[in-house]
Amino acid sequence: MYTSPLKKLFKGALCAGLLATSFLASAFTEGTDYIVLEKPIPNAEKTLIKVFSYDCPFCYKYDKAVTAPVAKKVADIVTFAPFHLETKGQYGLQGSEIFAVMLAKDHAAGISIFDDKSQFKKAKFAYYIAYHDKKQRWSDGKDPEAFIKTGLDAAGMNKADFEAALKQPAVQETLEKWKASSYDVAKIQGVPAYVVNGKYLIMTKSIKSIDSLAELIRELAAK
C-alpha cells in the first residue's frame, strides 16, 4: 500500500510528539519527587491530604504562601483535607480537637477552609501567629485551658459549644482518622507532609514552585 512522503512525515511528527508528551508526563520520579507509602491512608482516593502541626514553622510558611493556591489549582481533580498531628507540640491533642470541631462547623455551614470566614482558618492562624510570631507558650504545656481559649476566641466560639461539638460522631471520626494516619506519614520526612490519593507522599525538598507542585499532584492523582 502506497504511503505518501507527506503522510510519512506527519506520522513521524506525531510519534515524536507522543514521545515528548510521554517524557513530560513522567518528568517526576519515584524516590525523588514522591514515594509510595507502605501503609496507605484508607478511604483517601481523590484527595490531597496535608499533615500539619500548629507548632511547625514550615507548616506555617506553607500555609501562608503555598497550600491554598496549590489546592485551588487542583480542586477539579482532588479534594483538600487537612490532618493535624496530635503527637507534635505540647498541646497537640488540644490542637487536634479544636481543628476537628472547626472543620465540622465549616462543613456544616458550607464554608471553604480557605475562606476568611472559615472558623478552621481563623483558629489555625491564631495558633500560628501566637506560637511562631508572638512566641506564646501557654505555660509550656501546663495551661491547656489558655491554649484552647486562643483558638475559641479566634473562631468566635464559647467553651460550652466547643465541648458539645467535640462529642459529635463526625468530630470523633475525624480525630480517629487523624490519629490513625498522621504520625505514620509525619515520621517519614516530618511536616508539612502532602499525600495524594492516600498513598503518594510528596518529597517537600523537591518542591520548586506552586505550578510544579500542582503538576505533580495532578500526575499522582491520575495514577
PDB file of C-alpha atoms in Angstrom:
ATOM      1  CA  MET A   1       0.000   0.000   0.000  1.00  0.00           C
ATOM      2  CA  TYR A   2       1.425   3.376  -1.060  1.00  0.00           C
ATOM      3  CA  THR A   3       2.104   5.954   1.660  1.00  0.00           C
ATOM      4  CA  SER A   4       2.923   9.473   0.533  1.00  0.00           C
ATOM      5  CA  PRO A   5       6.095  11.183   1.836  1.00  0.00           C
ATOM      6  CA  LEU A   6       3.865  13.860   3.429  1.00  0.00           C
ATOM      7  CA  LYS A   7       1.890  11.209   5.323  1.00  0.00           C
ATOM      8  CA  LYS A   8       5.129   9.558   6.461  1.00  0.00           C
ATOM      9  CA  LEU A   9       6.387  12.917   7.696  1.00  0.00           C
ATOM     10  CA  PHE A  10       3.123  13.530   9.548  1.00  0.00           C
ATOM     11  CA  LYS A  11       3.330  10.111  11.196  1.00  0.00           C
ATOM     12  CA  GLY A  12       6.916  10.789  12.228  1.00  0.00           C
ATOM     13  CA  ALA A  13       5.988  14.131  13.742  1.00  0.00           C
ATOM     14  CA  LEU A  14       3.049  12.534  15.551  1.00  0.00           C
ATOM     15  CA  CYS A  15       5.291   9.838  17.032  1.00  0.00           C
ATOM     16  CA  ALA A  16       7.817  12.424  18.124  1.00  0.00           C
ATOM     17  CA  GLY A  17       5.051  14.445  19.718  1.00  0.00           C
ATOM     18  CA  LEU A  18       3.756  11.424  21.601  1.00  0.00           C
ATOM     19  CA  LEU A  19       7.232  10.622  22.835  1.00  0.00           C
ATOM     20  CA  ALA A  20       7.685  14.182  24.017  1.00  0.00           C
ATOM     21  CA  THR A  21       4.318  14.088  25.774  1.00  0.00           C
ATOM     22  CA  SER A  22       5.232  10.789  27.397  1.00  0.00           C
ATOM     23  CA  PHE A  23       8.544  12.229  28.556  1.00  0.00           C
ATOM     24  CA  LEU A  24       6.864  15.284  30.049  1.00  0.00           C
ATOM     25  CA  ALA A  25       4.227  13.167  31.762  1.00  0.00           C
ATOM     26  CA  SER A  26       6.910  11.153  33.507  1.00  0.00           C
ATOM     27  CA  ALA A  27       9.101  14.120  34.429  1.00  0.00           C
ATOM     28  CA  PHE A  28       8.542  13.324  38.119  1.00  0.00           C
ATOM     29  CA  THR A  29      10.269  10.294  39.575  1.00  0.00           C
ATOM     30  CA  GLU A  30       9.528   7.988  42.468  1.00  0.00           C
ATOM     31  CA  GLY A  31      12.138   8.286  45.205  1.00  0.00           C
ATOM     32  CA  THR A  32      12.999  11.867  44.244  1.00  0.00           C
ATOM     33  CA  ASP A  33       9.719  13.728  43.900  1.00  0.00           C
ATOM     34  CA  TYR A  34       7.484  11.306  45.777  1.00  0.00           C
ATOM     35  CA  ILE A  35       7.408   7.928  47.485  1.00  0.00           C
ATOM     36  CA  VAL A  36       4.721   5.283  47.752  1.00  0.00           C
ATOM     37  CA  LEU A  37       3.565   4.803  51.341  1.00  0.00           C
ATOM     38  CA  GLU A  38       3.947   1.296  52.711  1.00  0.00           C
ATOM     39  CA  LYS A  39       0.840   1.943  54.803  1.00  0.00           C
ATOM     40  CA  PRO A  40      -1.635   3.963  52.709  1.00  0.00           C
ATOM     41  CA  ILE A  41      -4.209   6.225  54.318  1.00  0.00           C
ATOM     42  CA  PRO A  42      -7.559   4.442  53.942  1.00  0.00           C
ATOM     43  CA  ASN A  43     -10.537   5.922  52.088  1.00  0.00           C
ATOM     44  CA  ALA A  44      -8.443   8.726  50.624  1.00  0.00           C
ATOM     45  CA  GLU A  45      -8.931   8.391  46.878  1.00  0.00           C
ATOM     46  CA  LYS A  46      -9.035  11.697  45.012  1.00  0.00           C
ATOM     47  CA  THR A  47      -7.735  13.658  47.982  1.00  0.00           C
ATOM     48  CA  LEU A  48      -4.797  15.923  48.702  1.00  0.00           C
ATOM     49  CA  ILE A  49      -4.007  15.498  52.393  1.00  0.00           C
ATOM     50  CA  LYS A  50      -1.755  17.856  54.289  1.00  0.00           C
ATOM     51  CA  VAL A  51      -0.425  16.596  57.633  1.00  0.00           C
ATOM     52  CA  PHE A  52       0.480  19.618  59.744  1.00  0.00           C
ATOM     53  CA  SER A  53       1.097  20.838  63.286  1.00  0.00           C
ATOM     54  CA  TYR A  54       0.396  24.211  64.878  1.00  0.00           C
ATOM     55  CA  ASP A  55       3.957  24.293  66.261  1.00  0.00           C
ATOM     56  CA  CYS A  56       5.670  23.534  62.928  1.00  0.00           C
ATOM     57  CA  PRO A  57       7.266  26.684  61.437  1.00  0.00           C
ATOM     58  CA  PHE A  58       7.354  25.185  57.950  1.00  0.00           C
ATOM     59  CA  CYS A  59       3.645  24.319  58.149  1.00  0.00           C
ATOM     60  CA  TYR A  60       3.006  27.979  58.916  1.00  0.00           C
ATOM     61  CA  LYS A  61       5.128  29.137  55.974  1.00  0.00           C
ATOM     62  CA  TYR A  62       3.472  26.715  53.562  1.00  0.00           C
ATOM     63  CA  ASP A  63       0.006  27.702  54.774  1.00  0.00           C
ATOM     64  CA  LYS A  64       0.787  31.376  54.213  1.00  0.00           C
ATOM     65  CA  ALA A  65       2.035  31.009  50.660  1.00  0.00           C
ATOM     66  CA  VAL A  66       1.622  27.531  49.153  1.00  0.00           C
ATOM     67  CA  THR A  67      -1.246  25.379  50.402  1.00  0.00           C
ATOM     68  CA  ALA A  68      -4.244  27.484  49.347  1.00  0.00           C
ATOM     69  CA  PRO A  69      -3.071  28.363  45.807  1.00  0.00           C
ATOM     70  CA  VAL A  70      -1.999  24.775  45.115  1.00  0.00           C
ATOM     71  CA  ALA A  71      -5.245  23.337  46.473  1.00  0.00           C
ATOM     72  CA  LYS A  72      -7.218  25.714  44.247  1.00  0.00           C
ATOM     73  CA  LYS A  73      -5.196  24.753  41.168  1.00  0.00           C
ATOM     74  CA  VAL A  74      -6.023  21.069  41.623  1.00  0.00           C
ATOM     75  CA  ALA A  75      -9.537  21.401  43.082  1.00  0.00           C
ATOM     76  CA  ASP A  76     -11.038  19.893  39.928  1.00  0.00           C
ATOM     77  CA  ILE A  77      -9.260  16.584  40.490  1.00  0.00           C
ATOM     78  CA  VAL A  78      -8.682  16.227  44.273  1.00  0.00           C
ATOM     79  CA  THR A  79     -10.357  17.376  47.484  1.00  0.00           C
ATOM     80  CA  PHE A  80      -8.101  19.029  50.044  1.00  0.00           C
ATOM     81  CA  ALA A  81      -8.103  17.548  53.551  1.00  0.00           C
ATOM     82  CA  PRO A  82      -6.011  18.798  56.500  1.00  0.00           C
ATOM     83  CA  PHE A  83      -4.788  16.252  59.063  1.00  0.00           C
ATOM     84  CA  HIS A  84      -3.481  17.686  62.328  1.00  0.00           C
ATOM     85  CA  LEU A  85      -0.618  15.836  64.020  1.00  0.00           C
ATOM     86  CA  GLU A  86      -1.552  15.138  67.630  1.00  0.00           C
ATOM     87  CA  THR A  87       1.891  13.865  68.652  1.00  0.00           C
ATOM     88  CA  LYS A  88       3.763  17.108  67.922  1.00  0.00           C
ATOM     89  CA  GLY A  89       3.651  20.096  70.248  1.00  0.00           C
ATOM     90  CA  GLN A  90       2.798  20.284  73.924  1.00  0.00           C
ATOM     91  CA  TYR A  91      -0.827  20.941  73.023  1.00  0.00           C
ATOM     92  CA  GLY A  92      -1.074  18.584  70.068  1.00  0.00           C
ATOM     93  CA  LEU A  93      -4.170  16.834  71.417  1.00  0.00           C
ATOM     94  CA  GLN A  94      -5.993  20.073  72.180  1.00  0.00           C
ATOM     95  CA  GLY A  95      -4.997  21.449  68.785  1.00  0.00           C
ATOM     96  CA  SER A  96      -6.493  18.428  67.033  1.00  0.00           C
ATOM     97  CA  GLU A  97      -9.716  18.773  68.999  1.00  0.00           C
ATOM     98  CA  ILE A  98     -10.054  22.461  68.154  1.00  0.00           C
ATOM     99  CA  PHE A  99      -9.328  21.896  64.462  1.00  0.00           C
ATOM    100  CA  ALA A 100     -11.667  18.897  64.145  1.00  0.00           C
ATOM    101  CA  VAL A 101     -14.536  20.886  65.657  1.00  0.00           C
ATOM    102  CA  MET A 102     -13.882  23.891  63.424  1.00  0.00           C
ATOM    103  CA  LEU A 103     -13.708  21.714  60.317  1.00  0.00           C
ATOM    104  CA  ALA A 104     -17.096  20.249  61.177  1.00  0.00           C
ATOM    105  CA  LYS A 105     -18.542  23.728  61.717  1.00  0.00           C
ATOM    106  CA  ASP A 106     -17.215  24.948  58.356  1.00  0.00           C
ATOM    107  CA  HIS A 107     -18.543  21.853  56.600  1.00  0.00           C
ATOM    108  CA  ALA A 108     -21.997  22.299  58.134  1.00  0.00           C
ATOM    109  CA  ALA A 109     -22.034  25.962  57.071  1.00  0.00           C
ATOM    110  CA  GLY A 110     -20.790  25.193  53.561  1.00  0.00           C
ATOM    111  CA  ILE A 111     -17.710  27.377  54.024  1.00  0.00           C
ATOM    112  CA  SER A 112     -14.357  26.563  52.430  1.00  0.00           C
ATOM    113  CA  ILE A 113     -11.486  26.260  54.893  1.00  0.00           C
ATOM    114  CA  PHE A 114      -9.592  28.734  52.685  1.00  0.00           C
ATOM    115  CA  ASP A 115     -12.298  31.377  53.085  1.00  0.00           C
ATOM    116  CA  ASP A 116     -11.594  34.206  55.508  1.00  0.00           C
ATOM    117  CA  LYS A 117     -14.905  33.344  57.218  1.00  0.00           C
ATOM    118  CA  SER A 118     -13.685  29.810  57.968  1.00  0.00           C
ATOM    119  CA  GLN A 119     -13.567  29.037  61.680  1.00  0.00           C
ATOM    120  CA  PHE A 120     -10.872  26.456  60.970  1.00  0.00           C
ATOM    121  CA  LYS A 121      -8.723  29.054  59.220  1.00  0.00           C
ATOM    122  CA  LYS A 122      -9.247  31.617  61.967  1.00  0.00           C
ATOM    123  CA  ALA A 123      -8.227  29.169  64.707  1.00  0.00           C
ATOM    124  CA  LYS A 124      -5.288  27.781  62.755  1.00  0.00           C
ATOM    125  CA  PHE A 125      -3.728  31.154  62.028  1.00  0.00           C
ATOM    126  CA  ALA A 126      -4.421  32.348  65.570  1.00  0.00           C
ATOM    127  CA  TYR A 127      -2.252  29.485  66.814  1.00  0.00           C
ATOM    128  CA  TYR A 128       0.406  30.024  64.158  1.00  0.00           C
ATOM    129  CA  ILE A 129       0.682  33.724  64.991  1.00  0.00           C
ATOM    130  CA  ALA A 130       0.599  33.196  68.751  1.00  0.00           C
ATOM    131  CA  TYR A 131       3.185  30.416  68.726  1.00  0.00           C
ATOM    132  CA  HIS A 132       5.589  31.498  65.982  1.00  0.00           C
ATOM    133  CA  ASP A 133       5.269  35.277  65.823  1.00  0.00           C
ATOM    134  CA  LYS A 134       4.446  36.148  69.429  1.00  0.00           C
ATOM    135  CA  LYS A 135       6.345  33.186  70.963  1.00  0.00           C
ATOM    136  CA  GLN A 136       3.406  32.352  73.204  1.00  0.00           C
ATOM    137  CA  ARG A 137       3.743  29.008  75.017  1.00  0.00           C
ATOM    138  CA  TRP A 138       0.684  28.881  77.293  1.00  0.00           C
ATOM    139  CA  SER A 139       2.779  27.966  80.366  1.00  0.00           C
ATOM    140  CA  ASP A 140       4.748  25.278  78.482  1.00  0.00           C
ATOM    141  CA  GLY A 141       2.024  22.663  78.466  1.00  0.00           C
ATOM    142  CA  LYS A 142       0.655  23.440  81.916  1.00  0.00           C
ATOM    143  CA  ASP A 143      -2.341  25.525  80.841  1.00  0.00           C
ATOM    144  CA  PRO A 144      -4.446  23.704  78.226  1.00  0.00           C
ATOM    145  CA  GLU A 145      -7.422  25.936  79.030  1.00  0.00           C
ATOM    146  CA  ALA A 146      -5.483  29.000  77.900  1.00  0.00           C
ATOM    147  CA  PHE A 147      -4.404  27.230  74.710  1.00  0.00           C
ATOM    148  CA  ILE A 148      -7.976  26.215  73.908  1.00  0.00           C
ATOM    149  CA  LYS A 149      -9.217  29.748  74.614  1.00  0.00           C
ATOM    150  CA  THR A 150      -6.857  31.157  71.978  1.00  0.00           C
ATOM    151  CA  GLY A 151      -8.496  29.073  69.257  1.00  0.00           C
ATOM    152  CA  LEU A 152     -12.043  29.542  70.503  1.00  0.00           C
ATOM    153  CA  ASP A 153     -11.690  33.314  70.754  1.00  0.00           C
ATOM    154  CA  ALA A 154     -10.339  33.495  67.205  1.00  0.00           C
ATOM    155  CA  ALA A 155     -13.166  31.341  65.852  1.00  0.00           C
ATOM    156  CA  GLY A 156     -15.856  33.105  67.893  1.00  0.00           C
ATOM    157  CA  MET A 157     -16.990  30.032  69.811  1.00  0.00           C
ATOM    158  CA  ASN A 158     -17.653  29.606  73.515  1.00  0.00           C
ATOM    159  CA  LYS A 159     -16.366  26.723  75.629  1.00  0.00           C
ATOM    160  CA  ALA A 160     -19.788  25.101  76.129  1.00  0.00           C
ATOM    161  CA  ASP A 161     -20.479  24.941  72.390  1.00  0.00           C
ATOM    162  CA  PHE A 162     -16.986  23.574  71.775  1.00  0.00           C
ATOM    163  CA  GLU A 163     -17.391  20.805  74.336  1.00  0.00           C
ATOM    164  CA  ALA A 164     -20.780  19.862  72.902  1.00  0.00           C
ATOM    165  CA  ALA A 165     -19.434  19.808  69.341  1.00  0.00           C
ATOM    166  CA  LEU A 166     -16.442  17.733  70.393  1.00  0.00           C
ATOM    167  CA  LYS A 167     -18.790  14.867  71.311  1.00  0.00           C
ATOM    168  CA  GLN A 168     -20.380  14.719  67.879  1.00  0.00           C
ATOM    169  CA  PRO A 169     -19.708  11.454  65.949  1.00  0.00           C
ATOM    170  CA  ALA A 170     -18.347  13.275  62.887  1.00  0.00           C
ATOM    171  CA  VAL A 171     -15.782  15.134  65.005  1.00  0.00           C
ATOM    172  CA  GLN A 172     -14.708  11.976  66.827  1.00  0.00           C
ATOM    173  CA  GLU A 173     -14.423  10.174  63.491  1.00  0.00           C
ATOM    174  CA  THR A 174     -12.118  12.914  62.197  1.00  0.00           C
ATOM    175  CA  LEU A 175      -9.931  12.697  65.301  1.00  0.00           C
ATOM    176  CA  GLU A 176      -9.653   8.911  64.985  1.00  0.00           C
ATOM    177  CA  LYS A 177      -8.777   9.220  61.305  1.00  0.00           C
ATOM    178  CA  TRP A 178      -6.036  11.737  62.050  1.00  0.00           C
ATOM    179  CA  LYS A 179      -4.677   9.670  64.907  1.00  0.00           C
ATOM    180  CA  ALA A 180      -4.552   6.512  62.788  1.00  0.00           C
ATOM    181  CA  SER A 181      -2.538   8.011  59.927  1.00  0.00           C
ATOM    182  CA  SER A 182      -0.833  11.324  60.710  1.00  0.00           C
ATOM    183  CA  TYR A 183       2.105  10.028  62.727  1.00  0.00           C
ATOM    184  CA  ASP A 184       2.929   7.234  60.270  1.00  0.00           C
ATOM    185  CA  VAL A 185       3.163   9.829  57.498  1.00  0.00           C
ATOM    186  CA  ALA A 186       4.945  12.528  59.522  1.00  0.00           C
ATOM    187  CA  LYS A 187       7.717  10.234  60.760  1.00  0.00           C
ATOM    188  CA  ILE A 188       8.994   9.698  57.209  1.00  0.00           C
ATOM    189  CA  GLN A 189      10.147  13.270  56.479  1.00  0.00           C
ATOM    190  CA  GLY A 190       8.444  15.470  59.046  1.00  0.00           C
ATOM    191  CA  VAL A 191       5.728  18.038  58.400  1.00  0.00           C
ATOM    192  CA  PRO A 192       4.204  19.545  56.405  1.00  0.00           C
ATOM    193  CA  ALA A 193       3.527  16.334  54.516  1.00  0.00           C
ATOM    194  CA  TYR A 194       1.403  16.282  51.368  1.00  0.00           C
ATOM    195  CA  VAL A 195      -0.185  12.960  50.385  1.00  0.00           C
ATOM    196  CA  VAL A 196      -2.088  12.300  47.161  1.00  0.00           C
ATOM    197  CA  ASN A 197      -4.765   9.593  46.957  1.00  0.00           C
ATOM    198  CA  GLY A 198      -3.705   8.395  50.387  1.00  0.00           C
ATOM    199  CA  LYS A 199      -0.588   6.662  49.074  1.00  0.00           C
ATOM    200  CA  TYR A 200       1.794   9.057  47.326  1.00  0.00           C
ATOM    201  CA  LEU A 201       3.864  11.158  49.724  1.00  0.00           C
ATOM    202  CA  ILE A 202       5.382  14.212  48.048  1.00  0.00           C
ATOM    203  CA  MET A 203       9.007  14.906  48.946  1.00  0.00           C
ATOM    204  CA  THR A 204       8.871  18.517  50.109  1.00  0.00           C
ATOM    205  CA  LYS A 205      12.599  19.065  49.484  1.00  0.00           C
ATOM    206  CA  SER A 206      11.932  18.599  45.765  1.00  0.00           C
ATOM    207  CA  ILE A 207       9.154  21.193  45.540  1.00  0.00           C
ATOM    208  CA  LYS A 208      10.352  24.014  43.273  1.00  0.00           C
ATOM    209  CA  SER A 209       7.228  26.086  42.674  1.00  0.00           C
ATOM    210  CA  ILE A 210       3.474  26.168  43.128  1.00  0.00           C
ATOM    211  CA  ASP A 211       2.956  25.261  39.474  1.00  0.00           C
ATOM    212  CA  SER A 212       5.321  22.283  39.553  1.00  0.00           C
ATOM    213  CA  LEU A 213       3.732  21.048  42.780  1.00  0.00           C
ATOM    214  CA  ALA A 214       0.298  21.287  41.162  1.00  0.00           C
ATOM    215  CA  GLU A 215       1.572  19.346  38.130  1.00  0.00           C
ATOM    216  CA  LEU A 216       2.970  16.629  40.376  1.00  0.00           C
ATOM    217  CA  ILE A 217      -0.314  16.364  42.290  1.00  0.00           C
ATOM    218  CA  ARG A 218      -2.203  16.010  39.017  1.00  0.00           C
ATOM    219  CA  GLU A 219       0.130  13.281  37.804  1.00  0.00           C
ATOM    220  CA  LEU A 220      -0.147  11.330  41.059  1.00  0.00           C
ATOM    221  CA  ALA A 221      -3.928  11.769  41.270  1.00  0.00           C
ATOM    222  CA  ALA A 222      -4.280  10.221  37.834  1.00  0.00           C
ATOM    223  CA  LYS A 223      -2.342   7.073  38.768  1.00  0.00           C
TER     224      LYS A 223
END
